[in-house]
Short mmCIF file of C-alpha atoms and ligand atoms in Angstrom, two decimals:
data_model
loop_
_atom_site.label_atom_id
_atom_site.label_comp_id
_atom_site.label_asym_id
_atom_site.label_seq_id
_atom_site.Cartn_x
_atom_site.Cartn_y
_atom_site.Cartn_z
CA MET H 17 -0.07 0.03 -0.09
CA ALA H 18 2.73 2.39 0.85
CA ASP H 19 3.67 3.12 -2.75
CA ALA H 20 0.19 4.44 -3.67
CA ALA H 21 -0.39 5.99 -0.27
CA VAL H 22 2.83 8.16 -0.51
CA ARG H 23 2.52 9.30 -4.05
CA GLY H 24 0.54 12.39 -3.04
CA GLY H 25 -1.72 11.17 -0.20
CA CYS H 26 -4.84 11.86 -2.19
CA ILE H 27 -7.98 9.66 -2.03
CA THR H 28 -10.09 9.79 -5.18
CA LEU H 29 -13.69 8.51 -4.97
CA ILE H 30 -15.17 6.92 -8.04
CA GLY H 31 -18.58 5.40 -8.59
CA MET H 32 -22.00 5.86 -10.11
CA PRO H 33 -23.61 9.26 -9.82
CA ALA H 34 -25.45 9.40 -6.39
CA CYS H 35 -23.29 6.82 -4.75
CA GLY H 36 -22.15 9.53 -2.35
CA LYS H 37 -18.72 10.57 -3.62
CA SER H 38 -19.36 14.35 -2.86
CA SER H 39 -21.14 14.00 0.49
CA VAL H 40 -18.93 11.17 1.77
CA GLY H 41 -15.81 13.00 0.28
CA VAL H 42 -16.33 16.13 2.16
CA VAL H 43 -16.74 14.35 5.49
CA LEU H 44 -13.67 12.05 4.79
CA ALA H 45 -11.64 15.10 3.99
CA LYS H 46 -12.46 16.72 7.27
CA LYS H 47 -11.99 13.65 9.29
CA THR H 48 -8.58 12.79 7.80
CA GLY H 49 -7.34 16.35 7.64
CA ARG H 50 -7.34 16.64 3.87
CA GLN H 51 -8.47 19.26 1.44
CA PHE H 52 -11.61 18.48 -0.54
CA ILE H 53 -11.94 18.81 -4.27
CA ASP H 54 -15.15 18.26 -6.04
CA GLY H 55 -14.66 17.75 -9.73
CA ASP H 56 -18.13 18.87 -10.74
CA LEU H 57 -17.52 22.15 -8.86
CA LEU H 58 -14.22 22.62 -10.68
CA ILE H 59 -15.93 22.26 -13.95
CA GLN H 60 -18.81 24.58 -13.01
CA GLY H 61 -16.31 27.04 -11.67
CA GLN H 62 -14.18 26.99 -14.93
CA THR H 63 -17.15 27.19 -17.29
CA GLY H 64 -19.63 29.13 -15.30
CA LYS H 65 -22.33 26.69 -16.29
CA LEU H 66 -24.26 24.02 -14.50
CA LEU H 67 -23.27 20.43 -15.24
CA LYS H 68 -26.61 19.66 -16.76
CA GLU H 69 -26.47 22.57 -19.04
CA LEU H 70 -23.00 21.45 -20.15
CA ILE H 71 -24.17 17.91 -20.88
CA GLN H 72 -27.14 19.32 -22.92
CA GLU H 73 -24.84 21.75 -24.77
CA LEU H 74 -21.87 19.53 -25.39
CA GLY H 75 -23.57 16.21 -25.55
CA ASP H 76 -22.29 13.05 -23.93
CA GLU H 77 -18.85 13.04 -25.65
CA GLY H 78 -18.13 16.60 -25.42
CA PHE H 79 -19.02 16.65 -21.76
CA ARG H 80 -16.70 13.72 -21.02
CA ALA H 81 -13.86 15.32 -22.99
CA LEU H 82 -14.14 18.55 -20.94
CA GLU H 83 -14.49 16.66 -17.71
CA GLU H 84 -11.28 14.59 -18.57
CA GLU H 85 -9.33 17.74 -19.35
CA ILE H 86 -10.27 19.53 -16.23
CA ASN H 87 -9.74 16.56 -13.93
CA ALA H 88 -6.38 15.58 -15.54
CA GLY H 89 -5.04 19.03 -14.61
CA ILE H 90 -5.79 18.75 -10.88
CA GLN H 91 -2.84 19.69 -8.78
CA ALA H 92 -3.25 18.49 -5.15
CA GLU H 93 -1.59 16.92 -2.21
CA ARG H 94 -3.42 15.15 0.62
CA ALA H 95 -6.70 15.82 -0.81
CA VAL H 96 -10.09 13.99 -1.15
CA ILE H 97 -11.09 14.21 -4.73
CA ALA H 98 -14.70 13.54 -5.76
CA PRO H 99 -14.96 13.67 -9.53
CA GLY H 100 -18.18 13.11 -11.42
CA GLY H 101 -19.29 9.57 -12.05
CA SER H 102 -18.43 9.70 -15.81
CA ILE H 103 -14.75 10.44 -15.15
CA VAL H 104 -13.90 6.82 -15.84
CA TYR H 105 -14.16 7.49 -19.46
CA GLY H 106 -11.30 9.75 -19.24
CA GLU H 107 -8.11 7.78 -19.21
CA ARG H 108 -5.69 10.83 -18.70
CA ALA H 109 -7.74 11.91 -15.69
CA MET H 110 -7.71 8.41 -14.12
CA ARG H 111 -4.01 8.19 -14.72
CA ARG H 112 -3.67 11.58 -12.94
CA PHE H 113 -5.63 10.32 -9.92
CA HIS H 114 -3.28 7.30 -9.67
CA GLU H 115 -0.44 9.61 -9.64
CA LEU H 116 -1.99 11.59 -6.81
CA GLY H 117 -2.73 8.59 -4.55
CA GLN H 118 -5.29 5.85 -4.14
CA VAL H 119 -8.54 5.43 -6.12
CA VAL H 120 -11.55 4.07 -4.16
CA TYR H 121 -14.65 2.69 -5.82
CA LEU H 122 -17.77 3.22 -3.81
CA LYS H 123 -19.87 0.34 -4.85
CA LEU H 124 -23.61 0.46 -4.62
CA SER H 125 -26.24 -1.93 -6.22
CA TYR H 126 -28.14 -0.97 -9.31
CA PRO H 127 -31.51 -0.66 -7.45
CA ALA H 128 -30.06 1.59 -4.76
CA ILE H 129 -28.50 3.89 -7.42
CA ARG H 130 -31.81 3.90 -9.35
CA ARG H 131 -33.64 4.91 -6.19
CA ARG H 132 -31.24 7.71 -5.33
CA LEU H 133 -30.90 9.13 -8.80
CA GLY H 134 -34.46 10.16 -9.74
CA ASP H 135 -34.77 12.11 -13.03
CA LEU H 136 -31.58 11.64 -15.01
CA THR H 137 -32.05 14.67 -17.08
CA ALA H 138 -32.75 16.90 -14.15
CA ARG H 139 -29.68 15.56 -12.39
CA GLY H 140 -27.51 15.67 -15.49
CA VAL H 141 -26.23 12.27 -16.00
CA SER H 142 -23.86 11.60 -18.93
CA ILE H 143 -25.77 8.89 -20.81
CA LYS H 144 -25.94 8.07 -24.49
CA PRO H 145 -29.24 8.69 -26.24
CA GLY H 146 -31.40 5.58 -25.99
CA GLN H 147 -29.06 4.04 -23.37
CA THR H 148 -30.95 2.88 -20.21
CA LEU H 149 -29.61 3.49 -16.73
CA ARG H 150 -29.20 -0.28 -16.31
CA GLN H 151 -27.00 -0.44 -19.43
CA LEU H 152 -25.00 2.51 -18.24
CA TYR H 153 -24.60 0.88 -14.83
CA ASP H 154 -23.33 -2.37 -16.30
CA GLU H 155 -20.92 -0.50 -18.60
CA ARG H 156 -19.63 1.72 -15.86
CA VAL H 157 -19.17 -0.98 -13.23
CA GLN H 158 -16.49 -2.49 -15.36
CA LEU H 159 -14.55 0.77 -15.51
CA TYR H 160 -14.91 1.47 -11.84
CA GLU H 161 -13.55 -2.01 -11.07
CA LYS H 162 -10.80 -1.63 -13.61
CA TYR H 163 -9.59 1.67 -12.14
CA ALA H 164 -10.13 0.93 -8.37
CA ASP H 165 -7.22 0.32 -6.14
CA ILE H 166 -9.79 -0.40 -3.48
CA VAL H 167 -13.50 -1.35 -3.55
CA VAL H 168 -15.81 -0.39 -0.66
CA ASP H 169 -19.23 -1.91 -0.86
CA GLU H 170 -21.42 0.64 0.87
CA THR H 171 -24.61 -1.27 0.86
CA GLY H 172 -26.68 -0.42 3.97
CA MET H 173 -24.20 1.94 5.27
CA ASN H 174 -24.80 5.59 6.30
CA THR H 175 -22.33 8.33 5.39
CA ARG H 176 -20.36 7.99 8.64
CA GLN H 177 -20.06 4.27 8.18
CA VAL H 178 -18.76 4.82 4.58
CA VAL H 179 -16.27 7.42 5.69
CA GLU H 180 -14.89 4.96 8.39
CA ALA H 181 -14.72 2.13 5.83
CA ILE H 182 -12.72 4.24 3.42
CA ALA H 183 -10.32 5.52 6.14
CA ARG H 184 -9.74 1.99 7.27
CA ALA H 185 -9.12 0.84 3.79
CA VAL H 186 -6.50 3.48 3.08
CA GLY H 187 -4.89 2.65 6.44
CA GLU H 188 -6.17 5.79 8.29
CA ALA H 189 -8.74 4.29 10.49
CA LEU H 190 -10.54 6.97 12.57
CA PRO H 191 -10.76 6.78 16.28
CA GLU H 192 -13.46 4.26 17.43
CA LYS H 193 -16.99 5.41 18.31
CA LYS H 194 -18.46 3.84 21.38
CA ALA H 195 -21.34 1.41 21.11
CA GLU H 196 -20.97 0.56 17.56
CA THR H 197 -22.73 -2.63 16.72
CA SER H 198 -22.44 -5.53 14.33
CA THR H 199 -21.75 -4.97 10.60
CA GLY H 200 -21.87 -1.19 11.03
CA SER H 201 -18.58 -1.09 12.72
CA THR H 202 -16.81 -2.79 10.05
CA GLY H 203 -17.81 -0.29 7.45
CA LEU H 204 -17.14 -3.04 4.83
CA ARG H 205 -19.47 -5.41 3.30
CA GLY H 206 -19.50 -8.63 1.46
CA ARG H 207 -18.77 -8.78 -2.24
CA LYS H 208 -19.74 -11.59 -4.37
CA THR H 209 -16.54 -11.67 -6.39
CA GLY H 210 -15.48 -15.14 -5.70
CA LYS H 211 -12.42 -13.65 -3.98
CA ARG H 212 -11.56 -14.26 -0.46
CA LYS H 213 -13.68 -12.63 2.03
CA ALA H 214 -12.41 -10.95 5.16
CA ALA H 215 -14.14 -12.79 7.94
CA ALA H 216 -15.88 -10.99 10.67
CA GLY H 217 -14.63 -10.66 14.10
CA ARG H 218 -11.02 -10.54 13.40
CA ALA H 219 -10.39 -6.97 12.99
CA GLU H 220 -10.54 -5.50 16.49
CA SER H 221 -8.13 -8.15 17.75
CA GLY H 222 -5.97 -7.61 14.77
CA GLY H 223 -3.35 -5.17 13.60
CA ARG H 224 -4.92 -1.81 14.45
CA THR H 225 -3.06 0.39 16.90
CA ARG H 226 -4.68 2.38 19.58
CA SER H 227 -4.20 5.53 17.52
CA GLY H 228 -6.51 3.95 14.97
CA ARG H 229 -3.86 3.69 12.28
CA GLN H 230 -3.89 0.43 10.68
CA GLN H 231 -0.88 -1.85 10.19
CA PRO H 232 0.04 -2.13 6.55
CA GLN H 233 -2.16 -4.87 5.08
CA SER H 234 -0.28 -7.76 3.70
CA SER H 235 -0.49 -8.72 0.14
CA THR H 236 -1.69 -12.19 -0.53
CA GLY H 237 -0.76 -11.90 -4.22
CA LYS H 238 -3.87 -13.88 -4.84
CA GLY H 239 -5.95 -13.43 -8.09
CA LYS H 240 -5.44 -11.19 -11.07
CA ARG H 241 -7.87 -8.75 -12.36
CA HIS H 242 -7.49 -6.60 -15.42
CA GLY H 243 -3.79 -7.58 -15.53
CA LYS H 244 -3.14 -6.28 -12.12
CA ARG H 245 -2.65 -8.16 -8.85
CA VAL H 246 -5.70 -8.33 -6.69
CA VAL H 247 -4.63 -7.98 -3.15
CA GLU H 248 -7.10 -8.76 -0.40
CA ALA H 249 -6.89 -6.59 2.55
CA GLY H 250 -5.30 -8.26 5.49
CA GLN H 251 -8.08 -10.09 7.36
CA SER H 252 -6.62 -9.37 10.62
CA SER H 253 -7.35 -5.63 10.33
CA LEU H 254 -10.55 -5.35 8.76
CA SER H 255 -13.87 -6.11 10.47
CA GLY H 256 -15.71 -6.21 13.71
CA SER H 257 -17.83 -8.81 15.25
CA GLY H 258 -20.73 -10.28 13.45
CA GLY H 259 -20.04 -8.44 10.15
CA ASP H 260 -19.53 -9.82 6.73
CA GLY H 261 -17.08 -7.08 5.87
CA GLU H 262 -14.85 -7.38 3.05
CA LEU H 263 -12.56 -5.04 1.21
CA ARG H 264 -10.65 -5.86 -1.92
CA ARG H 265 -7.47 -4.06 -2.78
CA GLN H 266 -6.07 -3.95 -6.18
CA ARG H 267 -2.54 -2.92 -6.32
CA ARG H 268 -1.11 -1.28 -9.28
CA LYS H 269 2.31 -2.48 -10.40
N1 LIG J 5 -24.60 6.31 2.70
C1 LIG J 5 -25.68 7.08 2.23
N2 LIG J 5 -26.84 6.64 2.56
C2 LIG J 5 -28.01 7.32 2.13
N3 LIG J 5 -28.00 8.30 1.27
C3 LIG J 5 -26.75 8.82 0.93
C4 LIG J 5 -25.49 8.15 1.35
N4 LIG J 5 -24.39 8.83 0.86
C5 LIG J 5 -25.06 9.82 0.06
N5 LIG J 5 -26.35 9.79 0.11
C6 LIG J 5 -27.21 10.68 -0.55
O1 LIG J 5 -27.23 10.41 -1.95
C7 LIG J 5 -27.32 11.57 -2.74
C8 LIG J 5 -26.21 11.67 -3.70
O2 LIG J 5 -24.99 11.97 -2.95
P1 LIG J 5 -23.78 12.70 -3.62
O3 LIG J 5 -22.77 12.94 -2.57
O4 LIG J 5 -24.21 13.88 -4.44
O5 LIG J 5 -23.21 11.56 -4.56
P2 LIG J 5 -22.19 11.63 -5.91
O6 LIG J 5 -21.41 12.73 -5.64
O7 LIG J 5 -21.56 10.28 -5.89
O8 LIG J 5 -23.16 11.86 -7.05
C9 LIG J 5 -27.37 12.77 -1.77
O9 LIG J 5 -28.77 13.04 -1.56
C10 LIG J 5 -26.80 12.19 -0.51
O10 LIG J 5 -27.31 12.84 0.57
O1 LIG J 6 -21.88 10.22 -13.94
C1 LIG J 6 -22.31 11.13 -14.57
O2 LIG J 6 -22.68 10.83 -15.68
C2 LIG J 6 -22.36 12.50 -14.02
C3 LIG J 6 -22.13 12.67 -12.59
C4 LIG J 6 -22.19 14.03 -11.98
O3 LIG J 6 -21.45 13.93 -10.79
P1 LIG J 6 -21.76 12.99 -9.52
O4 LIG J 6 -21.15 11.65 -9.91
O5 LIG J 6 -21.04 13.69 -8.48
O6 LIG J 6 -23.29 13.04 -9.43
C5 LIG J 6 -21.76 15.03 -12.93
O7 LIG J 6 -20.42 14.99 -13.20
C6 LIG J 6 -22.47 15.07 -14.26
O8 LIG J 6 -23.80 15.42 -13.97
C7 LIG J 6 -22.49 13.64 -14.84
MG1 LIG J 7 -20.69 14.43 -6.79
#
């Protein structure tokens, strides 16, 4: 983990629109002492237009090109970055995020995204004419998985729990809250990837120090995905009792 973590100390959140990148991101930034950069606000600031107006004016392709250019130019150190959900179409921008630090995919099921999104045009989602949200979801999930160093499944978690899950995943666990129960305290949920699951109940007895900082998670070297090594997070430091927490780390070579 150290290589990615020290690059620039940034944490970039990727995922479908409405998965919580912006709202989680700002809290994560505050809790981990980082700056917060919202990619959508950068675009709006530089163009003086709303995202939905830009999508209507420039179309799907034009918007994505502009989004890529602006995000690829981000200069930051120790920031949480929340780009728009369509940023994964921009290879240059994704390369930039990997230079700056770690990329975390906030994974949420299609029904949950559907529920949160509401009217796509009013919200300004970048989608091809005739493409359904389901098709967009399936297309995007592959890209989010491809670019993620870490995947956090946020099913059933509130914002605070997601923030804690990300902090743990990047090795900066936040101080424990009292009276946290069951799966909520793990901040990490099961993924049906066929990969090894981090079993519940091992974390609190595991590698975390009193300060909340996690011990570096060991690489198992298991599995390959998209040509990269898939590294499961060290089971010892992941979850609390009763949870089904799991985190998957994909280390770039
Ligand atoms: N963990 C969560 N549980 C329930 N609602 C959430 C959660 N995280 C975010 N939301 C809500 O989802 C909506 C979209 O969040 P937002 O941060 O704008 O997502 P994004 O930046 O990924 O598009 C907001 O109304 C936000 O309050
Ligand atoms: O995924 C998308 O197509 C988009 C997501 C939006 O950002 P959020 O992911 O922050 O909602 C914004 O960039 C734009 O409206 C397009
Ligand atoms: Mg956002």
